[in-house]
Coordinates of C-alpha atoms and ligand atoms in Angstrom, one line a residue:
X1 CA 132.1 99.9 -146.3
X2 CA 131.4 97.0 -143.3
X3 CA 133.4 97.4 -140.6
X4 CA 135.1 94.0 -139.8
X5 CA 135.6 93.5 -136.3
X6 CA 136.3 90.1 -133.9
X7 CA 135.8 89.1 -130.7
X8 CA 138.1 86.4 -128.7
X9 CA 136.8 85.1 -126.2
X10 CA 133.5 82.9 -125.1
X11 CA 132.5 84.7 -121.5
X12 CA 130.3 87.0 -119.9
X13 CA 132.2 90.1 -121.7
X14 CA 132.7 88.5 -125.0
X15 CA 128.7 87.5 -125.3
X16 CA 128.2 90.8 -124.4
X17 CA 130.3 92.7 -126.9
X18 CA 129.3 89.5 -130.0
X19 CA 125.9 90.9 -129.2
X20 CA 125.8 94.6 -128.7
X21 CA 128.3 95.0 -131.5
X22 CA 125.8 93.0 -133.8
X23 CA 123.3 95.1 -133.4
X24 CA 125.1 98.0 -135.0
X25 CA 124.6 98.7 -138.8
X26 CA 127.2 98.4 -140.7
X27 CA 129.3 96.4 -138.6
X28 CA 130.3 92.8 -139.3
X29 CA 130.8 90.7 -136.1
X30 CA 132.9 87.2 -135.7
X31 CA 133.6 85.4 -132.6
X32 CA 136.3 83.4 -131.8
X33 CA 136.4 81.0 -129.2
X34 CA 139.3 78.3 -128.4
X35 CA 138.0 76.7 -125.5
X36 CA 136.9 73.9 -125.2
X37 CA 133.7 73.1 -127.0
X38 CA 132.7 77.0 -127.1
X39 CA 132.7 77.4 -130.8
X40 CA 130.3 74.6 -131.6
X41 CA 128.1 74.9 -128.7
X42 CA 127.5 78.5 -130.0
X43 CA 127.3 78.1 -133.3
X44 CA 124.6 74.9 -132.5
X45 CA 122.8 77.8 -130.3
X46 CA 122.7 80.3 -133.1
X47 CA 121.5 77.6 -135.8
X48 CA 118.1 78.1 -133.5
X49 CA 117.6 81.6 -133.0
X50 CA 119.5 84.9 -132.7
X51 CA 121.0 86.1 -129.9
X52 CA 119.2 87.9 -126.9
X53 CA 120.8 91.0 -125.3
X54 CA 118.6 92.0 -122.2
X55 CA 120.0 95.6 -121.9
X56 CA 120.0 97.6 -118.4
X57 CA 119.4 101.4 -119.1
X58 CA 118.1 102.3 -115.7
X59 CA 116.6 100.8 -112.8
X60 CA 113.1 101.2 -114.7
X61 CA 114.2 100.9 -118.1
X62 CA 115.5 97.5 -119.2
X63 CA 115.3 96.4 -123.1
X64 CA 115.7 93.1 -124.9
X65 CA 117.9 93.5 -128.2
X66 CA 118.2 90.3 -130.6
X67 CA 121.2 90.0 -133.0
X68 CA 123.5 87.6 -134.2
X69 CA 127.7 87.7 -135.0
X70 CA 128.2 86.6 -138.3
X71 CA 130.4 83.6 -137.4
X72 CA 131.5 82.2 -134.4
X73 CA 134.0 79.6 -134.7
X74 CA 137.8 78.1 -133.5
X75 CA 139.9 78.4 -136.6
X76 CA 142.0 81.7 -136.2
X77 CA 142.4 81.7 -140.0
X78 CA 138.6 81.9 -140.9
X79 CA 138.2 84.4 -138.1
X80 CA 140.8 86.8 -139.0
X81 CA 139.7 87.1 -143.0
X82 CA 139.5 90.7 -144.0
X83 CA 139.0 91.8 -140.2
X84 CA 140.0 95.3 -139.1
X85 CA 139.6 95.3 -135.4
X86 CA 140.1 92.4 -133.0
X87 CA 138.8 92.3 -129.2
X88 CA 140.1 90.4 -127.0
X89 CA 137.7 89.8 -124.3
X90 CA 139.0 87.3 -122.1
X91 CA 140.4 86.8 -118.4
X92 CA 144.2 87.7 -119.3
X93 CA 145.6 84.4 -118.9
X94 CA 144.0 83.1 -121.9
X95 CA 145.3 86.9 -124.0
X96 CA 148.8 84.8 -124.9
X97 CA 147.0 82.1 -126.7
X98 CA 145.2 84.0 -128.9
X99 CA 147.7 86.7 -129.5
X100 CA 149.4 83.6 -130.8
X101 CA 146.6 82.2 -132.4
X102 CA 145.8 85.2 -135.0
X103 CA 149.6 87.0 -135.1
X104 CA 150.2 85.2 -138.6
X105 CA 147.2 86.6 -139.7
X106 CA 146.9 90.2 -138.6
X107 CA 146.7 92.1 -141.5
X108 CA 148.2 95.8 -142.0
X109 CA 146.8 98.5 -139.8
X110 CA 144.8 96.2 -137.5
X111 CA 143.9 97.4 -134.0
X112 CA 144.1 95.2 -131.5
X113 CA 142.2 95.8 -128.3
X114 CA 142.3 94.5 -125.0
X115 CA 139.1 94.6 -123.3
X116 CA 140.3 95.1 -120.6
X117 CA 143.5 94.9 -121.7
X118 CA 145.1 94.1 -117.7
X119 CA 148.3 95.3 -116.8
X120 CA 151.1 94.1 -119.5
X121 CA 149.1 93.9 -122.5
X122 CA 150.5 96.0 -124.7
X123 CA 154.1 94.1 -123.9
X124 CA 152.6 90.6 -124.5
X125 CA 150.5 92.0 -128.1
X126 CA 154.0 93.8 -129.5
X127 CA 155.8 90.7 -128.8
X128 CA 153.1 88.0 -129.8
X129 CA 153.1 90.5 -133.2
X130 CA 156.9 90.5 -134.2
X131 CA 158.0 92.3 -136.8
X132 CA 154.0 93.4 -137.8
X133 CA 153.7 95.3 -134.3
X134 CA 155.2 98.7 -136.6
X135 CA 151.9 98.5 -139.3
X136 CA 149.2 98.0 -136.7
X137 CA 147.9 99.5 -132.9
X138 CA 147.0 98.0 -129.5
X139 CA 144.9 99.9 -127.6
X140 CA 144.1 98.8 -124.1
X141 CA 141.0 99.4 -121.7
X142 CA 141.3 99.4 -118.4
X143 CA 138.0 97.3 -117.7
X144 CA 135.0 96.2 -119.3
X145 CA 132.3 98.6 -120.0
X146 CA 129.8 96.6 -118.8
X147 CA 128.8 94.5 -115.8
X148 CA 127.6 91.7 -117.6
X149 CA 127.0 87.9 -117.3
X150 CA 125.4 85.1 -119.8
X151 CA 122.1 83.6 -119.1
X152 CA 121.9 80.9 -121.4
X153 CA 125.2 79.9 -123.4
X154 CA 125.6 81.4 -126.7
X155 CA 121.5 82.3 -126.6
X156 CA 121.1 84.8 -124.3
X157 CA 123.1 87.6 -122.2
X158 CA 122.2 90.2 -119.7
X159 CA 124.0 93.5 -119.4
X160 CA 123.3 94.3 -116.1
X161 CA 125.0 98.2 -115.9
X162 CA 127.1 100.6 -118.0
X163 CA 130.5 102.3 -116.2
X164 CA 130.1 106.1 -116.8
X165 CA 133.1 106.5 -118.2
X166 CA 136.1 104.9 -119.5
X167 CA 139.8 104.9 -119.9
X168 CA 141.5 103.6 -122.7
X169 CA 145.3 103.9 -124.2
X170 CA 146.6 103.0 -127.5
X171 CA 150.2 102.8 -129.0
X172 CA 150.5 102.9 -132.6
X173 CA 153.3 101.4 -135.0
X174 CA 155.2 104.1 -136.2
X175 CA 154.6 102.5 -139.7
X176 CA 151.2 102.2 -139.5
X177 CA 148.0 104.2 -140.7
X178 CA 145.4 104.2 -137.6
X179 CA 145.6 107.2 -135.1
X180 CA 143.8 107.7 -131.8
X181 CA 140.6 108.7 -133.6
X182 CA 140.1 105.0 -133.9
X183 CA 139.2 104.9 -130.7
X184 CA 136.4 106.8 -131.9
X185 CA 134.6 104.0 -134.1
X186 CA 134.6 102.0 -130.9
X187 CA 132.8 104.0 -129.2
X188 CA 130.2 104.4 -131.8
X189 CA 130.0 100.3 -131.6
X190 CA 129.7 100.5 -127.6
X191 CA 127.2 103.5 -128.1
X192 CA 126.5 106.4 -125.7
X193 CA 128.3 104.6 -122.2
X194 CA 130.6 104.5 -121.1
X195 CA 132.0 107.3 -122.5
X196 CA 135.7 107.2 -123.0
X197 CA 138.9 109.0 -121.9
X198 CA 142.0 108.8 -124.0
X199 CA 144.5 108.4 -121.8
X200 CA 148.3 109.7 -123.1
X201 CA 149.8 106.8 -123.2
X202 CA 150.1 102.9 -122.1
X203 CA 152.6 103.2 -119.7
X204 CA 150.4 105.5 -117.6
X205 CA 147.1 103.1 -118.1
X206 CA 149.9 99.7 -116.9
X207 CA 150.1 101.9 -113.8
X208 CA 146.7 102.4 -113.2
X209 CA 145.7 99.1 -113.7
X210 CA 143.0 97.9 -110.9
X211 CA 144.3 94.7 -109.9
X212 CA 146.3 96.9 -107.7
X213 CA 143.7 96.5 -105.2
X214 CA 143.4 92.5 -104.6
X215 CA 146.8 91.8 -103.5
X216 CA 147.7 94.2 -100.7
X217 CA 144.2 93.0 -99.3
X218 CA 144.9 89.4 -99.3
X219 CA 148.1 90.1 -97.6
X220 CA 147.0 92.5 -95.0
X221 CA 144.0 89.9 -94.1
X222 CA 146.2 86.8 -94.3
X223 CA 150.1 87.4 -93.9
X224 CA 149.7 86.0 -90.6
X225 CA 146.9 83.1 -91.4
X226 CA 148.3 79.9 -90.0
X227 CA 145.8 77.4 -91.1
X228 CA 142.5 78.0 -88.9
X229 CA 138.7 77.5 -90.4
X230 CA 136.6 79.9 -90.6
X231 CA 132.8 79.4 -89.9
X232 CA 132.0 82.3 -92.2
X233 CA 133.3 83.9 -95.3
X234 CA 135.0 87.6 -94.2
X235 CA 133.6 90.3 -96.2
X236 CA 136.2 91.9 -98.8
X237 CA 135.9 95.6 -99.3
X238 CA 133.5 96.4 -96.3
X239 CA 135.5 94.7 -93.8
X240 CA 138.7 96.9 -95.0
X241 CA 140.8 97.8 -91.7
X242 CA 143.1 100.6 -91.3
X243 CA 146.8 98.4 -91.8
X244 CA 144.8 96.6 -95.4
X245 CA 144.0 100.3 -96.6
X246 CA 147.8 101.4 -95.1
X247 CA 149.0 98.8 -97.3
X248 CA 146.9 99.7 -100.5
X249 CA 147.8 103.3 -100.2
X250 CA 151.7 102.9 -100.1
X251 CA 151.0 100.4 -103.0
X252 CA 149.3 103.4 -104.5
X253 CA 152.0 105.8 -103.5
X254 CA 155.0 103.5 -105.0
X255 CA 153.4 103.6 -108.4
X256 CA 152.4 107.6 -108.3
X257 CA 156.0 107.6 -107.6
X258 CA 157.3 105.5 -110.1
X259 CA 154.9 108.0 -112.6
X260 CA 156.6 110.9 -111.4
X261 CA 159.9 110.6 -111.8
X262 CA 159.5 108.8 -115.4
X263 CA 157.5 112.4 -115.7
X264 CA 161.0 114.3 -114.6
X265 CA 163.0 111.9 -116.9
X266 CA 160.5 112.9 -120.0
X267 CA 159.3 115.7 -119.9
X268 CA 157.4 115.0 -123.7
X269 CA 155.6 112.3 -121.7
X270 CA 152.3 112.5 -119.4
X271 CA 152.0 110.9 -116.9
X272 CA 149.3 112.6 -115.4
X273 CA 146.2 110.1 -115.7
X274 CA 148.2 108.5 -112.8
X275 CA 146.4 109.6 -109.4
X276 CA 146.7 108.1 -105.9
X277 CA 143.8 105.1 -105.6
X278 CA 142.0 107.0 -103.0
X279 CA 141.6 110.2 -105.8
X280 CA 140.8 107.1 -108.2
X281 CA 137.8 106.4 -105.7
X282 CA 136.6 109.7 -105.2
X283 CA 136.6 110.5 -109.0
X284 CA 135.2 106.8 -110.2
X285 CA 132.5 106.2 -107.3
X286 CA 131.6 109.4 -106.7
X287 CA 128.2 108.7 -105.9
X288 CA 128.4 104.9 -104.8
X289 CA 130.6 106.1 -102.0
X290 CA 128.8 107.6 -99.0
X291 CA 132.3 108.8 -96.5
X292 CA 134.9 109.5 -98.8
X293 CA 137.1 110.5 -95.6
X294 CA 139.8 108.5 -95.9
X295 CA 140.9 105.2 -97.8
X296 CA 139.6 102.8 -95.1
X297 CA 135.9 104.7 -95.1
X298 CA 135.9 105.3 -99.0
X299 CA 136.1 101.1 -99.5
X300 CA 134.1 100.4 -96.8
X301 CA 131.4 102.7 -97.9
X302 CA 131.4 101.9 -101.5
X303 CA 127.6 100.5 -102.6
X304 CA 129.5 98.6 -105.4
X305 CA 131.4 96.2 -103.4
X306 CA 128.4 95.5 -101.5
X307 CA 128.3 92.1 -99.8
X308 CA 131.8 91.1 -101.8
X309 CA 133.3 88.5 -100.2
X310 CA 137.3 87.2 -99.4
X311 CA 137.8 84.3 -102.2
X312 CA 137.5 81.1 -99.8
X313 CA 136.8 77.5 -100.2
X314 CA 135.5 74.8 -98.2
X315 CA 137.9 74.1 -95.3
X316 CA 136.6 71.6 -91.9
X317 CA 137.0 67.7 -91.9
X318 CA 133.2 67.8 -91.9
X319 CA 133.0 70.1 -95.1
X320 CA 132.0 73.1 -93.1
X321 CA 134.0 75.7 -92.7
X322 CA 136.2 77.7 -95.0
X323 CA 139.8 78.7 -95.8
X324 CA 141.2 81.0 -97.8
X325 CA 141.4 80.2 -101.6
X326 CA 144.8 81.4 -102.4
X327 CA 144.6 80.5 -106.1
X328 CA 141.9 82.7 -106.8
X329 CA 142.4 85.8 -109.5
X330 CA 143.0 88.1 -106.8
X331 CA 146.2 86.4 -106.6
X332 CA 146.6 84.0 -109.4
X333 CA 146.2 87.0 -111.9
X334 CA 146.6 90.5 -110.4
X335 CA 150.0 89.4 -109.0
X336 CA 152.0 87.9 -112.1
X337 CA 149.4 90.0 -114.5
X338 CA 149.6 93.0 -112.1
X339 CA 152.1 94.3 -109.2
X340 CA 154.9 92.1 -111.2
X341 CA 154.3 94.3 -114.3
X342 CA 153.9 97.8 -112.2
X343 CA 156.9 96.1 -110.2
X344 CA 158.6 96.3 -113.4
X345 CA 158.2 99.5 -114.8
X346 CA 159.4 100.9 -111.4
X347 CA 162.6 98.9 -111.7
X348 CA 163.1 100.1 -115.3
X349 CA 162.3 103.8 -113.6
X350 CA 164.8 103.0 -110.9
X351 CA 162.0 103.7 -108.3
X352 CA 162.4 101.3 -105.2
X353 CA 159.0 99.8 -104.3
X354 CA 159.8 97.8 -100.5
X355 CA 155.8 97.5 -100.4
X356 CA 155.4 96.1 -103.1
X357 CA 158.0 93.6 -102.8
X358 CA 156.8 92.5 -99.5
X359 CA 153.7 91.8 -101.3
X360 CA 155.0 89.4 -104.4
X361 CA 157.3 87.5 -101.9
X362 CA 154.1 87.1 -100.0
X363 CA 152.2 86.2 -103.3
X364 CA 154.5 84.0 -104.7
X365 CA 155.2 81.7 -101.8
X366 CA 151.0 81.1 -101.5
X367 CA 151.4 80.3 -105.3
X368 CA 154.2 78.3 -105.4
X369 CA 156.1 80.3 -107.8
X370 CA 159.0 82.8 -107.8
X371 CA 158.9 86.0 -109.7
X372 CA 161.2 88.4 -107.1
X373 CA 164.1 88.1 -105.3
X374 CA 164.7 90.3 -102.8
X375 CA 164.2 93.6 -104.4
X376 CA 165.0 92.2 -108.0
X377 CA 162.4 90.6 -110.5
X378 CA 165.1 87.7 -111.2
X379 CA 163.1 84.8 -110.0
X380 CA 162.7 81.2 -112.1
X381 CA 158.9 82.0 -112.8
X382 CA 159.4 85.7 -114.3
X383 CA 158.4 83.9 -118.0
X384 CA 155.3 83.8 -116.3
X385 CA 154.3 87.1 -115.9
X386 CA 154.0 90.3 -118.5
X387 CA 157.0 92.5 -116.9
X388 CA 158.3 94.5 -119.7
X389 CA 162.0 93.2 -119.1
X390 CA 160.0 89.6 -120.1
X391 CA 159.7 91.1 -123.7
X392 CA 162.7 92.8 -123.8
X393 CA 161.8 96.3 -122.8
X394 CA 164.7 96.7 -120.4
X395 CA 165.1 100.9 -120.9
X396 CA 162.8 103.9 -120.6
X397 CA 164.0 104.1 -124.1
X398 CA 162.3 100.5 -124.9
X399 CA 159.4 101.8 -123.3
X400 CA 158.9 104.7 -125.2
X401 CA 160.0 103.8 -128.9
X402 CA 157.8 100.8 -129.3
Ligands
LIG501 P1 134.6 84.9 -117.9 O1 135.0 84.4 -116.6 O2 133.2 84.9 -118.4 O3 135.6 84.2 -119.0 C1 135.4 82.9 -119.2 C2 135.8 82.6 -120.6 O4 137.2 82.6 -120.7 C3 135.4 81.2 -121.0 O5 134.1 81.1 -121.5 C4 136.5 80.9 -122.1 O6 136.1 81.4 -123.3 C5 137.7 81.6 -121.5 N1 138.5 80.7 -120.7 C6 138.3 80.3 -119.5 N2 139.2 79.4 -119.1 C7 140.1 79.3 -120.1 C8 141.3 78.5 -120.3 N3 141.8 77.7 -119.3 N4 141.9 78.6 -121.5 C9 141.4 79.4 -122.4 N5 140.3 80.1 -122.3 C10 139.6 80.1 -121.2 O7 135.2 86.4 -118.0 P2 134.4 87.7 -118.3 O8 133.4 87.9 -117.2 O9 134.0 87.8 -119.7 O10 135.6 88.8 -118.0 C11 136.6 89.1 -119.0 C12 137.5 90.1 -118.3 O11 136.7 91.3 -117.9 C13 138.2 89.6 -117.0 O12 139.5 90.2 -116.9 C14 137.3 90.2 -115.9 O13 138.0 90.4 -114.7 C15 136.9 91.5 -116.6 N6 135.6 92.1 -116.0 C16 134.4 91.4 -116.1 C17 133.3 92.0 -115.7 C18 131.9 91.3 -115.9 O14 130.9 91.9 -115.5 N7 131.8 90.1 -116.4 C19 133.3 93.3 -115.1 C20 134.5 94.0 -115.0 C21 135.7 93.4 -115.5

C-alpha cells in the first residue's frame, strides 16, 4: 500500500523533506504548517506549479527534481487522516505545539520523528502523547540530513549538501507493533545519504545532542563582557581559544561521565554511542578538519564552520557597531532545549556537573530566566525547558521503562 507520511513544519528542512519525500513512489506526503500564513501561502504556490528540489550530489553534479506533497494545510485533523509516520521538522521551540496539535489524533502504531529531534524530545512526545505513548514510537535524529534552505516559499528549495552519515534513536511503546526496522523505510524515503546509525537507545542520543557546543562558547567569549561595541563581528569556531575549548571539553567530559556510570548502574543498557566531543570531531569531520591535534585546533580548523560568526546585533548610538545578541538559539535554545536536559539526566544519574552549572547560571541570567539553583534544577522557569524531571521521569527506572 501508500505509505502515509507528514511533515510539521514550514522551514528550510520541512521544504526539503515535503519535497524529496514526494518524489518517492509510493509515498503519500502532507504538510502541516501552523504558522502564520504558511499553509495558505503554500498551498496558493502549489495551485501554480509543483515544487522544485535543486538537489546537490557533488560539486559538479547538481539536479532539479519537481514534485508536490499531497496537501499542505493548518488543520491537525485533515493532516493526520490515515497517516503512519509524522516528521516534525521544525526549530524545537515550536515541537510542543504540534505535539499538541496532532496527540488526539495519532493513531495506533504511529512513529513519530524528530528531525532533528534536539535534546528532550522524546520526554516532551511521551508526555504530549498520554496514555497512546505505549501503541506508537518516537524516534529522534540528531540533525537534519541535509544542509538546506528555500529559495522561493513553498515553490522552490535548494539542498545544498548531504551529511555522510547519521544517528538516529527510537523508543518504542511496549504495546505497540513498530520495531527499529522502521527506521529502515526512512531511509529508503531520504535515499542513499546520509546513511544512518541506530544508536541503542534515546538516552545516549539526549547526551550527544550538539547544542552542547554553543553555550560553553558564548560563555567563555562573554562571561566577562561588560557592555563594550565591537567594530566587527568575532568569528565563532575559528576564533576558538584554549579556556572556550577547556570549557567545551569538561562540558564534554561531564556528560561522558554521566554515560558511564548510568553504564555501571545497567549493565543491559549501552551507552557507548556517547564519545568525548573532540572523538565526535575526529569521527564526523574527518576530512573537513585539517589539525585534529587537540580540541582548540580541530574547531579552528574545521572547513565547515568556515567564516561562522558570534550571533551579534547592531550596538553604537550611530548604528555601527555590534553587541552580542544573547537571545540568539545558541542560547535561547541549546540552553533550556540542551545543557538543562543533559543537566538533568546527570542529576537523575547522581553525576555532579559544576561546569555545567556554571554555564546555565550564566545562561539564565543573559535570558532573564531561572532554570538552576545552585547545583539543583529547582528554578521558577524549569516548565520551560525539556528536563526529564519536567515530565515526570524523576528515576533511572523512569528513564528506562518508558
Ligand atoms: P527554519 O528556521 O527554516 O524554521 C522556520 C520555520 O519554523 C518557519 O517557517 C515556521 O514554520 C516555524 N516557526 C518559526 N517561528 C515559529 C513560531 N514562533 N511558532 C511556530 N512555528 C514557528 O528551520 P530549519 O532550517 O528548517 O531547521 C529546522 C531544524 O533543523 C532546526 O533545529 C535547525 O537547527 C536544524 N538544522 C537545520 C539545518 C539547515 O540546513 N536548514 C541544518 C542542520 C540542522
Amino acid at each position: 500500500g501508500t505509505l502515509k507520511i507528514l511533515v510539521c513544519g514550514g522551514g528550510n528542512g520541512a521544504h526539503c523533506m515535503a519535497a524529496l519525500a514526494s518524489c518517492r513512489p509510493h509515498v503519500e506526503v502532507r504538510v502541516l504548517t501552523l504558522y502564520k500564513d504558511e499553509a495558505e501561502s503554500w498551498t496558493k504556490a502549489l495551485e501554480e506549479d509543483d515544487m522544485t528540489i535543486s538537489i546537490t550530489y557533488s560539486e559538479n553534479h547538481t539536479e532539479d527534481v519537481k514534485s508536490r506533497p499531497s496537501l499542505v494545510t493548518k488543520d491537525p485533523e485533515k493532516a493526520t487522516d490515515g497517516i503512519h509516520m509524522i516528521f516534525f521538522t521544525v526549530p524545537a521551540f515550536a515541537h510542543e505545539q504540534y505535539l499538541n496539535a496532532i496527540s488526539k489524533y495519532v493513531l495506533d502504531n504511529t512513529l513519530l520523528i524528530g528531525l532533528p529531534g534536539q535534546a528532550g524530545f522524546e520526554f516532551q512526545a511521551v508526555k504530549a502523547l498520554g496514555t497512546k505513548a505505549k501503541q506508537c514510537a518516537v524516534a529522534s535524529f540528531e540533525s537534519l540530513p541535509w544542509a538546506c534552505r528555500i529559495m522561493e516559499f513553498g515553490r522552490h528549495v535548494q539542498l545544498l549538501g548531504f551529511k555522510e552519515s547519521l544517528g538516529a534513536a527510537i523508543l518504542i511503546g511496549s504495546k505497540s507493533n513498530l520495531t527499529a526496522h522502521s527506521l529502515d523505510i526512512i531511509q529508503f524515503i531520504f535515499g542513499e545519504n546520509p546513511v544512518f546509525k541506530v544508536i541503542n537507545n534515546y538516552v545516549a542520543i539526549n547526551l550527544m545532542a550538539k547544542s552542547i557546543i554553543h553555550p560553553p562558547l558564548m560563555y567563555g567569549r562573554w562571561r566577562g563582557y561588560k557592555g563594550e561595541v565591537l567594530q566587527e563581528k568575532p568569528l565563532f569556531y575559528q576564533g576558538v581559544d584554549e579556556e572556550q575549548a577547556g570549557l567545551l571539553s569538561k562540558v564534554s567530559d561531564e556528560v561522558v561521565n554521566t554515560a558511564k556510570v548510568i553504564q555501571d548502574k545497567r549493565k543491559n543498557i549501552d551507552m557507548s554511542a556517547v564519545i568525548h566531543i573532540l572523538d565526535w570531531y575526529r569521527e564526523y569531520y574527518c576530512h573537513e578538519i585539517s589539525d585534529h591535534s587537540c580540541l582548540m585546533k580541530a574547531m579552528q580548523t574545521n572547513k565547515a564552520y568556515d567564516g561562522l560568526l558570534h550571533p551579534m546585533k547592531p550596538g553604537g548610538d550611530d548604528g555601527k557597531g555590534f553587541i552580542p545578541d544573547f537571545h540568539y538559539r545558541y542560547t535561547r535554545e541549546d540552553v533550556p532545549f540542551g545543557l538543562v536536559v543533559m543537566k538533568g539526566i546527570a542529576e537523575i544519574a547522581g553525576v555532579e556537573t559544576p561546569t555545567i552549572d556554571t554555564i546555565i547560571t550564566w545562561a539564565q541570567k543573559q535570558l532573564g530566566k531561572e532554570f538552576i539553583v545552585g547545583n539543583r534544577l529547582t528554578g521558577k522557569d524549569m516548565n520551560e525547558t525539556r528536563a526529564p524531571q519536567v515530565y515526570g521521569f524523576e528515576t533511572l527506572d523512569h528513564l528506562f521503562h518508558v
